[in-house]
C-alpha positions as a LaTeX table, in Angstrom:
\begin{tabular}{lrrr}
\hline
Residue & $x$ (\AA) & $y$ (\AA) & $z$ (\AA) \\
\hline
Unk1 & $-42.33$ & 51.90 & $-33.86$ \\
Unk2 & $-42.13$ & 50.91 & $-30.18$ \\
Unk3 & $-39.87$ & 52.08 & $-27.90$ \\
Unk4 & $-39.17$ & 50.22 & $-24.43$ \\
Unk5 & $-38.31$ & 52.36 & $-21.80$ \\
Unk6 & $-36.44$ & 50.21 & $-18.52$ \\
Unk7 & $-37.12$ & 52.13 & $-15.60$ \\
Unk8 & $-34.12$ & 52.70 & $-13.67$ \\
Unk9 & $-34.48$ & 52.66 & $-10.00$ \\
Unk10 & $-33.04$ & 55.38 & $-8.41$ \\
Unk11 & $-29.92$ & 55.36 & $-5.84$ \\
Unk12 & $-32.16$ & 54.88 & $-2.72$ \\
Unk13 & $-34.20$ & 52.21 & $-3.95$ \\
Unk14 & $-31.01$ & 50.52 & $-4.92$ \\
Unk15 & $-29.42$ & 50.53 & $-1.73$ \\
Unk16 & $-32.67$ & 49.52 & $-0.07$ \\
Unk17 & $-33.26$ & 46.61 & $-2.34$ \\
Unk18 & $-29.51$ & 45.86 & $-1.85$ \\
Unk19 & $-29.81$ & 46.04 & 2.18 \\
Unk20 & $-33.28$ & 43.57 & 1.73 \\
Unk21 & $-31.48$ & 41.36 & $-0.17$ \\
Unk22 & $-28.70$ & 40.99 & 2.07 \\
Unk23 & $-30.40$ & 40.60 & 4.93 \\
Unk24 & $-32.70$ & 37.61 & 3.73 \\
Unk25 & $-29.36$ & 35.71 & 2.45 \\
Unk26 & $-28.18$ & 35.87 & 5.99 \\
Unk27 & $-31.81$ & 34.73 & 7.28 \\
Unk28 & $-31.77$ & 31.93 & 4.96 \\
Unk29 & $-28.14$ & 31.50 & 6.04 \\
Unk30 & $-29.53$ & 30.56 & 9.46 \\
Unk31 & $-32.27$ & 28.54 & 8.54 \\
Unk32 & $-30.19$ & 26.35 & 6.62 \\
Unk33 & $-27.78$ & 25.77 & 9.91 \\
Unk34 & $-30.93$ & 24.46 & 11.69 \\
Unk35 & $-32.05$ & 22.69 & 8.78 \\
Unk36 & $-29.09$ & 20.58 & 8.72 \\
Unk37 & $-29.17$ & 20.24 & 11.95 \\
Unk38 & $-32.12$ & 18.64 & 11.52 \\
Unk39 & $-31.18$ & 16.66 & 9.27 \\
Unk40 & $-28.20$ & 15.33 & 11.61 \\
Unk41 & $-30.74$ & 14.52 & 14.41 \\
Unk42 & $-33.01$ & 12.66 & 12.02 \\
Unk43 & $-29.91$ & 10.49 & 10.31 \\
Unk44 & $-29.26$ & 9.26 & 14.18 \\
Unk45 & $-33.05$ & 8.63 & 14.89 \\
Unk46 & $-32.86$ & 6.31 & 11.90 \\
Unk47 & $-30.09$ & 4.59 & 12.68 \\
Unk48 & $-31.03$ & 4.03 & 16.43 \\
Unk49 & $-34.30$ & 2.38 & 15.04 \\
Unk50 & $-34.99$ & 2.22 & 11.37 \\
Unk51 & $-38.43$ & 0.53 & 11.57 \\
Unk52 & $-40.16$ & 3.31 & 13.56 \\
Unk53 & $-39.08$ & 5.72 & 10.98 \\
Unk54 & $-40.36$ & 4.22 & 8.21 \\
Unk55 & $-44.15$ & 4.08 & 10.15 \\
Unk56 & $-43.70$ & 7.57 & 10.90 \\
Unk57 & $-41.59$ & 8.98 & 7.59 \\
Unk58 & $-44.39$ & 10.69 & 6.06 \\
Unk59 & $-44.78$ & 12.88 & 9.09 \\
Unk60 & $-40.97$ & 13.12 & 9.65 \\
Unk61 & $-40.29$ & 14.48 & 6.13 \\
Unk62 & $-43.28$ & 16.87 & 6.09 \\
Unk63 & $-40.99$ & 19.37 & 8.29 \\
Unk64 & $-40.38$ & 22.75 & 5.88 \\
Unk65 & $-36.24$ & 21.63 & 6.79 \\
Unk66 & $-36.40$ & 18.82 & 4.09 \\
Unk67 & $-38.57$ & 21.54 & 1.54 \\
Unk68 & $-37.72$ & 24.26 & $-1.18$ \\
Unk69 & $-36.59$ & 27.23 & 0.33 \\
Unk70 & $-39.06$ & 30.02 & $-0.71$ \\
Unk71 & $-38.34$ & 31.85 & $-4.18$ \\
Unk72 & $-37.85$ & 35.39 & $-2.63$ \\
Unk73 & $-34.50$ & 33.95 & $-1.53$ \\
Unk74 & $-33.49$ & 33.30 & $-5.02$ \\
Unk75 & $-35.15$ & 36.30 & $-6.59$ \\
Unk76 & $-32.24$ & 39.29 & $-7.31$ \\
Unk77 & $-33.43$ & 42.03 & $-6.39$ \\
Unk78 & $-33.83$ & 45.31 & $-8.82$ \\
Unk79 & $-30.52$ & 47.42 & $-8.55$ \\
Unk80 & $-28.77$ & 49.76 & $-10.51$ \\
Unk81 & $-25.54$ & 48.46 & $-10.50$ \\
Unk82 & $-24.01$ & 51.68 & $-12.74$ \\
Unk83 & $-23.85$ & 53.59 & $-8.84$ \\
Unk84 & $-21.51$ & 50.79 & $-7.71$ \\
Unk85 & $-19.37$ & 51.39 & $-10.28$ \\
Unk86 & $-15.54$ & 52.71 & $-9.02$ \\
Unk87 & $-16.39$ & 51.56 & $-5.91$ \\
Unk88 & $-14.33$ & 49.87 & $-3.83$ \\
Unk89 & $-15.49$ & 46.23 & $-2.91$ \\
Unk90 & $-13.71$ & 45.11 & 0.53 \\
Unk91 & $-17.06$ & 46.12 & 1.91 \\
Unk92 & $-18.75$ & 42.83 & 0.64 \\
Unk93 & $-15.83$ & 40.82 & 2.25 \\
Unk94 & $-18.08$ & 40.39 & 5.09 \\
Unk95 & $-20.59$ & 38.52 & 3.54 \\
Unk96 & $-18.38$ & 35.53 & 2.88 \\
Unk97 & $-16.51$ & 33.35 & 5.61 \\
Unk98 & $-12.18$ & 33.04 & 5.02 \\
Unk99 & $-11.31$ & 29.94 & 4.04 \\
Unk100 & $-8.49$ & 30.04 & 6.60 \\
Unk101 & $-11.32$ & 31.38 & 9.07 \\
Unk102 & $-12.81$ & 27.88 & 8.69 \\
Unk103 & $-10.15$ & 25.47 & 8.40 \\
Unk104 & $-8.97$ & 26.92 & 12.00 \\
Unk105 & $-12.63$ & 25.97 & 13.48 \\
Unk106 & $-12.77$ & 22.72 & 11.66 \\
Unk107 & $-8.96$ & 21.93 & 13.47 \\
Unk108 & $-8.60$ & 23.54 & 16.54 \\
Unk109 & $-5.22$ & 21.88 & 17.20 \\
Unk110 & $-3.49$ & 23.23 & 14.37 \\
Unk111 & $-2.78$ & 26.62 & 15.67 \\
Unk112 & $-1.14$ & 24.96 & 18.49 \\
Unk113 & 0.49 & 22.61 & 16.57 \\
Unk114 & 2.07 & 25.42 & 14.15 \\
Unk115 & 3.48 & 27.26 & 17.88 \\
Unk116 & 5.04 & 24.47 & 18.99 \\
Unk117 & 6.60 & 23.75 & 15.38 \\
Unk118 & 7.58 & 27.39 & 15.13 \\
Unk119 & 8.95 & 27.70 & 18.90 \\
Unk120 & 11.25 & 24.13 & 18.43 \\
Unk121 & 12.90 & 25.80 & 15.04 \\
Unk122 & 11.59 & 22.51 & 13.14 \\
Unk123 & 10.90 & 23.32 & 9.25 \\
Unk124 & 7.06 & 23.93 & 9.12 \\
Unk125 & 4.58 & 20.68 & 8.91 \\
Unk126 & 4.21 & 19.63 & 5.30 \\
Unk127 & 0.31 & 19.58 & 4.72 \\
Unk128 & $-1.10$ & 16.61 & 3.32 \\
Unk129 & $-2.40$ & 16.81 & $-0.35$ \\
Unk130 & $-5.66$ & 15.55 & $-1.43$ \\
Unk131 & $-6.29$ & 14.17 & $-4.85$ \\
Unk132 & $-9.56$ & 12.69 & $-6.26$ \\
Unk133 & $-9.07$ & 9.42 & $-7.67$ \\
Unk134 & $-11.67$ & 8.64 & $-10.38$ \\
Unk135 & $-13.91$ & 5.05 & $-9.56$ \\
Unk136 & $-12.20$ & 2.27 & $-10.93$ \\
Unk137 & $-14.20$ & 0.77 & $-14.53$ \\
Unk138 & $-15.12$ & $-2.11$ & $-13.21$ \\
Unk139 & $-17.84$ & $-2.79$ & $-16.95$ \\
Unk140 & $-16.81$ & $-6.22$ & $-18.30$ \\
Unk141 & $-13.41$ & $-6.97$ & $-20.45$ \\
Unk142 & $-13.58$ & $-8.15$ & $-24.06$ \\
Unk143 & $-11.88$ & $-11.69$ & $-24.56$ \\
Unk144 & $-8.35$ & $-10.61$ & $-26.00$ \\
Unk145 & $-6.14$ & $-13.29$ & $-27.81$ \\
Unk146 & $-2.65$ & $-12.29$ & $-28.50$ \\
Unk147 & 0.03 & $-14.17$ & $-30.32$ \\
Unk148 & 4.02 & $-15.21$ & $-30.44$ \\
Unk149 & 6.60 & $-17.24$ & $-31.97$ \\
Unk150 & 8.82 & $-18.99$ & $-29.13$ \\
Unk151 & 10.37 & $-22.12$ & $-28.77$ \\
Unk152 & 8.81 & $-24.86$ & $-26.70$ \\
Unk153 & 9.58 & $-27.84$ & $-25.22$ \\
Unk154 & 7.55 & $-30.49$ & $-26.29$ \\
Unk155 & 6.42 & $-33.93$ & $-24.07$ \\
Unk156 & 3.55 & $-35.10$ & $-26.44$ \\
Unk157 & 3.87 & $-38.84$ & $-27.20$ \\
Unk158 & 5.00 & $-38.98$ & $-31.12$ \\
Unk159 & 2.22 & $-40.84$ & $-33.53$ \\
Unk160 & $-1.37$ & $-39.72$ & $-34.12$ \\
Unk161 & $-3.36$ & $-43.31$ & $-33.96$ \\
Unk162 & $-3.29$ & $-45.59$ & $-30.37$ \\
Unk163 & $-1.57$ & $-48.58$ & $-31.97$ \\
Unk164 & 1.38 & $-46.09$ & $-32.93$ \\
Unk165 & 1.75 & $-45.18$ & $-29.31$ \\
Unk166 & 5.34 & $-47.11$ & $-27.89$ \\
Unk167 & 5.85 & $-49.26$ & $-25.03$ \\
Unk168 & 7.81 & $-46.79$ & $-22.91$ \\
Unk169 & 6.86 & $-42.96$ & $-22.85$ \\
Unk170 & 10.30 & $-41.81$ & $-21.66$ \\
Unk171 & 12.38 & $-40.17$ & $-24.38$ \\
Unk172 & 14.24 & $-37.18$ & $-25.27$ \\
Unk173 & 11.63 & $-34.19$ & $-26.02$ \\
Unk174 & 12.43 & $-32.23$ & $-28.74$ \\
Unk175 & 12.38 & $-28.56$ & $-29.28$ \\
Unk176 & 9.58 & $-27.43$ & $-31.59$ \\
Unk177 & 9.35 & $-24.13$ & $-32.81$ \\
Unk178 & 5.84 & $-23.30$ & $-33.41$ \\
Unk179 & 2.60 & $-20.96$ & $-33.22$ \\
Unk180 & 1.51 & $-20.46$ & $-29.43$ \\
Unk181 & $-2.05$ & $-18.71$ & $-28.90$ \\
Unk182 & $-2.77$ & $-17.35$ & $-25.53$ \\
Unk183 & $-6.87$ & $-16.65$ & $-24.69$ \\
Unk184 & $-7.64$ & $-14.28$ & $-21.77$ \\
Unk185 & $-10.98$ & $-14.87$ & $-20.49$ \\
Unk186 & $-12.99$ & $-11.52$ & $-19.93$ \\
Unk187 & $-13.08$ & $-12.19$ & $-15.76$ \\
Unk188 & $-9.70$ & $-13.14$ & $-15.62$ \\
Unk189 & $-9.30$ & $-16.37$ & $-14.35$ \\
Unk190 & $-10.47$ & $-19.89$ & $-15.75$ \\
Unk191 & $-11.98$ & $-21.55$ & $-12.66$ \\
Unk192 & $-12.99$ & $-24.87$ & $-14.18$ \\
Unk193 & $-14.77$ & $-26.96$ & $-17.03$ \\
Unk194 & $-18.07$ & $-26.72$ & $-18.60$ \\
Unk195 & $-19.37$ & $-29.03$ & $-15.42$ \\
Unk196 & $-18.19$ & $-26.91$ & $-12.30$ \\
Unk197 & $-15.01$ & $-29.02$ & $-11.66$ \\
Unk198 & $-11.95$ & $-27.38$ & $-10.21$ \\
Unk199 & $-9.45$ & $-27.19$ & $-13.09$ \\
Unk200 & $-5.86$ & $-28.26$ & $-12.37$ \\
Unk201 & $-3.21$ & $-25.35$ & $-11.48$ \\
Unk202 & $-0.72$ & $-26.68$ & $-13.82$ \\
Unk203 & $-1.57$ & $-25.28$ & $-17.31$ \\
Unk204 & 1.11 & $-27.50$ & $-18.85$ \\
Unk205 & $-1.06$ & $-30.46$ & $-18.24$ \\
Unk206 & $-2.88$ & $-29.57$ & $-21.65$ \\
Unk207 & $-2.48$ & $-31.82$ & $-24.43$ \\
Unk208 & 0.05 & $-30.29$ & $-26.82$ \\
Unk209 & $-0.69$ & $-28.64$ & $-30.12$ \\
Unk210 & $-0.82$ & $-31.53$ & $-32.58$ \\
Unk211 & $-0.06$ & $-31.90$ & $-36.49$ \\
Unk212 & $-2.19$ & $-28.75$ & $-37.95$ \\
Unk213 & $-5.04$ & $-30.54$ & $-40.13$ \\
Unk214 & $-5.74$ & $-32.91$ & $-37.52$ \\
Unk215 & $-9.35$ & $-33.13$ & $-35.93$ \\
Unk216 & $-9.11$ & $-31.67$ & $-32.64$ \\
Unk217 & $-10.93$ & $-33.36$ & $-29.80$ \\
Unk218 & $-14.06$ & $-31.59$ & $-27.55$ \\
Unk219 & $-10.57$ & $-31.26$ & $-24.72$ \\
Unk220 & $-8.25$ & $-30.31$ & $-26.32$ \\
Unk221 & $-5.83$ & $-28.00$ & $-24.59$ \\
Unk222 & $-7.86$ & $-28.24$ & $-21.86$ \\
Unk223 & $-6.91$ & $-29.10$ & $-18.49$ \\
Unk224 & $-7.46$ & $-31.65$ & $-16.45$ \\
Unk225 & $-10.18$ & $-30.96$ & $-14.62$ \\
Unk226 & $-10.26$ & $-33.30$ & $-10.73$ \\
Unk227 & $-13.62$ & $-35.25$ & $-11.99$ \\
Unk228 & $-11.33$ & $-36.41$ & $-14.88$ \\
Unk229 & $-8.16$ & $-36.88$ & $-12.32$ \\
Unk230 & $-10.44$ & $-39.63$ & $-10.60$ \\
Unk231 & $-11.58$ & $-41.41$ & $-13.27$ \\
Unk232 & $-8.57$ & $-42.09$ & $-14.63$ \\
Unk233 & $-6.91$ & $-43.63$ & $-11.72$ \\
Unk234 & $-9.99$ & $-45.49$ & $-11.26$ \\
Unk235 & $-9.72$ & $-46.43$ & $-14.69$ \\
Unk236 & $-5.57$ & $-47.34$ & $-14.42$ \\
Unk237 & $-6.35$ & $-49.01$ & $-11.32$ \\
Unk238 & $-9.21$ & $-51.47$ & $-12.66$ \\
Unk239 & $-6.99$ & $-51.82$ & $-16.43$ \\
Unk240 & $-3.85$ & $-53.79$ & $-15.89$ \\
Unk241 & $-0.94$ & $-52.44$ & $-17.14$ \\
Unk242 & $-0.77$ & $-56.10$ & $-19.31$ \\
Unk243 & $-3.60$ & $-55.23$ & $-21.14$ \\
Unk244 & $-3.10$ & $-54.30$ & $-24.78$ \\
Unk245 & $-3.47$ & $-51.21$ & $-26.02$ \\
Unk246 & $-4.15$ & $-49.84$ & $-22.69$ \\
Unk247 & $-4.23$ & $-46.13$ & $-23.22$ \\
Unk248 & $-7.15$ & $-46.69$ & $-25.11$ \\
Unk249 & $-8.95$ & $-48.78$ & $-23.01$ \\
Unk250 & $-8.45$ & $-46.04$ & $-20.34$ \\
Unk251 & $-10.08$ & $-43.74$ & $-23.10$ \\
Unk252 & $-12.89$ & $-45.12$ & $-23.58$ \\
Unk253 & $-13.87$ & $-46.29$ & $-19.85$ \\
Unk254 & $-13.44$ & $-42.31$ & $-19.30$ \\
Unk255 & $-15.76$ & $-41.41$ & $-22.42$ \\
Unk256 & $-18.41$ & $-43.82$ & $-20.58$ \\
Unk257 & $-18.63$ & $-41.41$ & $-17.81$ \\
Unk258 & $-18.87$ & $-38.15$ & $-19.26$ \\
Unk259 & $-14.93$ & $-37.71$ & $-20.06$ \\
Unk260 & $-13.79$ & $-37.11$ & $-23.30$ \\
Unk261 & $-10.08$ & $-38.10$ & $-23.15$ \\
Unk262 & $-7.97$ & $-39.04$ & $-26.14$ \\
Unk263 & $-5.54$ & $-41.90$ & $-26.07$ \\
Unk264 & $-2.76$ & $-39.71$ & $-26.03$ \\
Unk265 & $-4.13$ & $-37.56$ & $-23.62$ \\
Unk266 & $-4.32$ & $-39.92$ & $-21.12$ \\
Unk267 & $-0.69$ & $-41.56$ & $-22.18$ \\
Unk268 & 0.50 & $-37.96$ & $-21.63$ \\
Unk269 & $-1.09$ & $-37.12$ & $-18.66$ \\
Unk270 & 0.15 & $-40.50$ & $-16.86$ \\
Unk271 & 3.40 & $-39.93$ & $-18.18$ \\
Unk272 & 3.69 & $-36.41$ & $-15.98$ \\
Unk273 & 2.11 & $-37.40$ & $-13.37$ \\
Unk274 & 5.11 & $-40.57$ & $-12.97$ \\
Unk275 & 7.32 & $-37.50$ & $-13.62$ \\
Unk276 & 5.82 & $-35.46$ & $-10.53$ \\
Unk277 & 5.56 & $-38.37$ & $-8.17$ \\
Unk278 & 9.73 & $-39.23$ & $-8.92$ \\
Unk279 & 10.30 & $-35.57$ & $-8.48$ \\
Unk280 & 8.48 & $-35.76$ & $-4.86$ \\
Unk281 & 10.75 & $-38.78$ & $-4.21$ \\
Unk282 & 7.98 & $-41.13$ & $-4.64$ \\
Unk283 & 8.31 & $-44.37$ & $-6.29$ \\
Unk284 & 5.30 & $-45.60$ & $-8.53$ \\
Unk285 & 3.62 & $-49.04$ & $-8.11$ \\
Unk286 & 4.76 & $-51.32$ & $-10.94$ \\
Unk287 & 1.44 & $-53.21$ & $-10.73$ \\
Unk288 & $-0.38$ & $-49.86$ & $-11.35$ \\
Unk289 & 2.33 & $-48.13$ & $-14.01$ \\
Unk290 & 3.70 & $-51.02$ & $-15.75$ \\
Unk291 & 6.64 & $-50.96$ & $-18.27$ \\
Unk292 & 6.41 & $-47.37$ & $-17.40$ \\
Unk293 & 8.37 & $-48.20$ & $-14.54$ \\
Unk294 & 10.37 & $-50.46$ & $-15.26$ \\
Unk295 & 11.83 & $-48.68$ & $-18.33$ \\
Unk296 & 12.41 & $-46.02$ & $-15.51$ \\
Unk297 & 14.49 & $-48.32$ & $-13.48$ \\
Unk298 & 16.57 & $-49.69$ & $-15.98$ \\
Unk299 & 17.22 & $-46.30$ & $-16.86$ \\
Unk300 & 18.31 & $-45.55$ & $-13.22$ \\
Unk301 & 20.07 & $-49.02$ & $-13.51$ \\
Unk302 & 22.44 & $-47.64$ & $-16.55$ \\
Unk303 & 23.20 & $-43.95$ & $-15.01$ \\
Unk304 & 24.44 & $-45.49$ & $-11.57$ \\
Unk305 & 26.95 & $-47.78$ & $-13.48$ \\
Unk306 & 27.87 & $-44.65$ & $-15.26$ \\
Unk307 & 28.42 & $-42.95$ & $-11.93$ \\
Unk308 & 30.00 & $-45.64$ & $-10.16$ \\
Unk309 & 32.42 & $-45.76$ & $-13.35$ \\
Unk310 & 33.13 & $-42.23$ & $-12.68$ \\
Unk311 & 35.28 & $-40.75$ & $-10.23$ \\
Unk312 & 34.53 & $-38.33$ & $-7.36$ \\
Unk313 & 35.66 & $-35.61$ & $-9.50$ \\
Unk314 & 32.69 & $-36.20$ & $-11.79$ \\
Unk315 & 36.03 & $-37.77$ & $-14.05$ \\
Unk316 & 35.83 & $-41.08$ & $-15.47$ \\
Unk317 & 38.82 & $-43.27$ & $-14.01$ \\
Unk318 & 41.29 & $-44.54$ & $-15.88$ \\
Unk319 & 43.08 & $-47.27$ & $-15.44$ \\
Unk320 & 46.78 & $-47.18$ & $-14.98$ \\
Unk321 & 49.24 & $-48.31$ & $-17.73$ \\
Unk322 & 51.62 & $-51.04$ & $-16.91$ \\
Unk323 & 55.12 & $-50.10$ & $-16.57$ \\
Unk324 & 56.90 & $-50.26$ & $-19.86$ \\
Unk325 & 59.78 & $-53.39$ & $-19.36$ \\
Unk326 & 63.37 & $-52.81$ & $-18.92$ \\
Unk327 & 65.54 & $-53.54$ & $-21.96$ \\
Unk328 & 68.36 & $-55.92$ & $-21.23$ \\
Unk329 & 72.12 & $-54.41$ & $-21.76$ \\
Unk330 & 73.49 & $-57.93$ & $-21.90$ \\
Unk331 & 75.27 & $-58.43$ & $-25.53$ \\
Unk332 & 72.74 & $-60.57$ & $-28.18$ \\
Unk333 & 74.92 & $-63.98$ & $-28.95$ \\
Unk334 & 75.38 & $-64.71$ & $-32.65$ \\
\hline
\end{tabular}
């Protein structure tokens, strides 16, 4: 059997270990002032002109400031630590720096500041309270799709083949209930079509949902993006609006150059833009529209009789009974 006998050092090697040990904390106290001190003057010299330090950084970083401090300042030194025991430890306060002992060298106005407060009678200065924020996650979203039930108002022209398609696009819409299935893209904005163009602010411009079962075209609820915009009033401009079955025409000029566009895409699209350019006050070429138009004057034709048959009140006049005749009181003759 072994027995291991830890030699104790006595009371005077304890204190003189503890003195040592003190005194090289506060000498490697002092060297690591001047170290970052430094370390200041070298951050300025490399700012001032960064291409001469880098020729000379070898030599600049070979100074014992920017090295491991030597391991007899992290050694802890051999002390009985039973003598200290019941002993009271204010003494060691002096080792350490007060935090208020610091804050008053870091803001040298503050004592004043806290006089003046105190000789005014104002309530004390509230100090300001700092909070660490974490770093925004800035890793990239997940696409997330979310769905709702909601009533919508509905503009698509009725009829799923081009020779269905009426005359006039005007009409009452009808309220569909129906399915609606929102997409957020995972940078948070849709900036344009597979080719680079600009896509159009307005996402009602997308073609709406159509009869489920239907084949869906390469656009669909897609919008507009300005590359389309100009071929198709290139394409209206250079089709008259005579020309039968027009819409589809338009269609297929557009699929020519690289823009897949259903018929009633483009009959949709043309009807909201005549919608936009009356709301602007702006009144489309016939020539370029067609019966589009015209059904939209005769419908301004019929609503100004209709107001001019109406009063001021918003009433519709009336038009004033003759007086009743007077009855004769002269006796009948038999």
């Amino acid at each position: 059997m072994v027995t291991l006998i830890m030699s104790v050092p006595s009371r005077e090697t304890s204190l003189a270990n503890l003195q040592r040990f003190i005194e090289l904390q506060q000498a490697h106290l002092q060297r690591t002032r001047q170290d970052l001190e430094k370390l200041d003057r070298l951050g300025e010299r490399v700012k001032a002109d960064p291409e001469a330090f880098l020729k000379r950084m070898t030599d600049e970083l070979n100074d014992p400031a920017f090295r491991r401090p030597p391991a007899e300042y992290l050694r802890l030194p051999a002390i009985d630590w039973s003598l200290l025991a019941g002993t009271d430890p204010s003494v060691f306060e002096n080792l350490t720096t007060p935090r208020r002992r610091t804050l008053r060298e870091r803001n040298p106005l503050r004592e004043k500041l806290d006089a003046i407060v105190s000789d005014s009678g104002l309530p004390p200065v509230q100090r300001p309270v700092y909070q660490y924020n974490t770093p925004p996650d800035f890793s990239p979203v997940e696409d997330t799709s979310f769905e709702f039930n909601g009533r919508e108002r509905t503009e698509q022209v009725q009829g799923d083949d081009e020779e269905e398609l009426p005359d006039s696009l005007f009409g009452t819409p009808e309220a569909d209930e129906r399915n609606v299935r929102f997409s957020l893209p995972s940078n948070g904005h849709d900036y344009g079509d597979a080719n680079g163009a600009k896509a159009d602010d307005d996402p009602s411009e997308a073609e709406d949902n159509p009869t489920p079962g239907r084949r869906h075209s390469t656009t669909f609820a897609q919008p507009w993006s300005t590359h389309e915009q100009r071929l198709l009033e290139k394409h209206l401009a250079l089709i008259p609006p005579t020309a039968t079955q027009r819409w589809a025409k338009v269609s297929k000029a557009m699929k020519q150059d690289q823009a897949d566009r259903t018929a009633r895409q483009v009959a949709s699209r043309v009807q909201k833009m005549i919608a936009k350019m009356l709301k602007m006050g702006v009144r489309p070429d016939p020539e370029l529209w067609g019966d589009i138009v015209e059904a939209d004057k005769e419908k301004e034709a019929k609503a100004g009789e209709k107001r001019k048959a109406e009063g001021e009140d918003g009433q519709e006049v009336k038009k004033p009974k003759p007086p009743p005749k007077a009855k004769s009181s002269a006796p009948k003759r038999g």
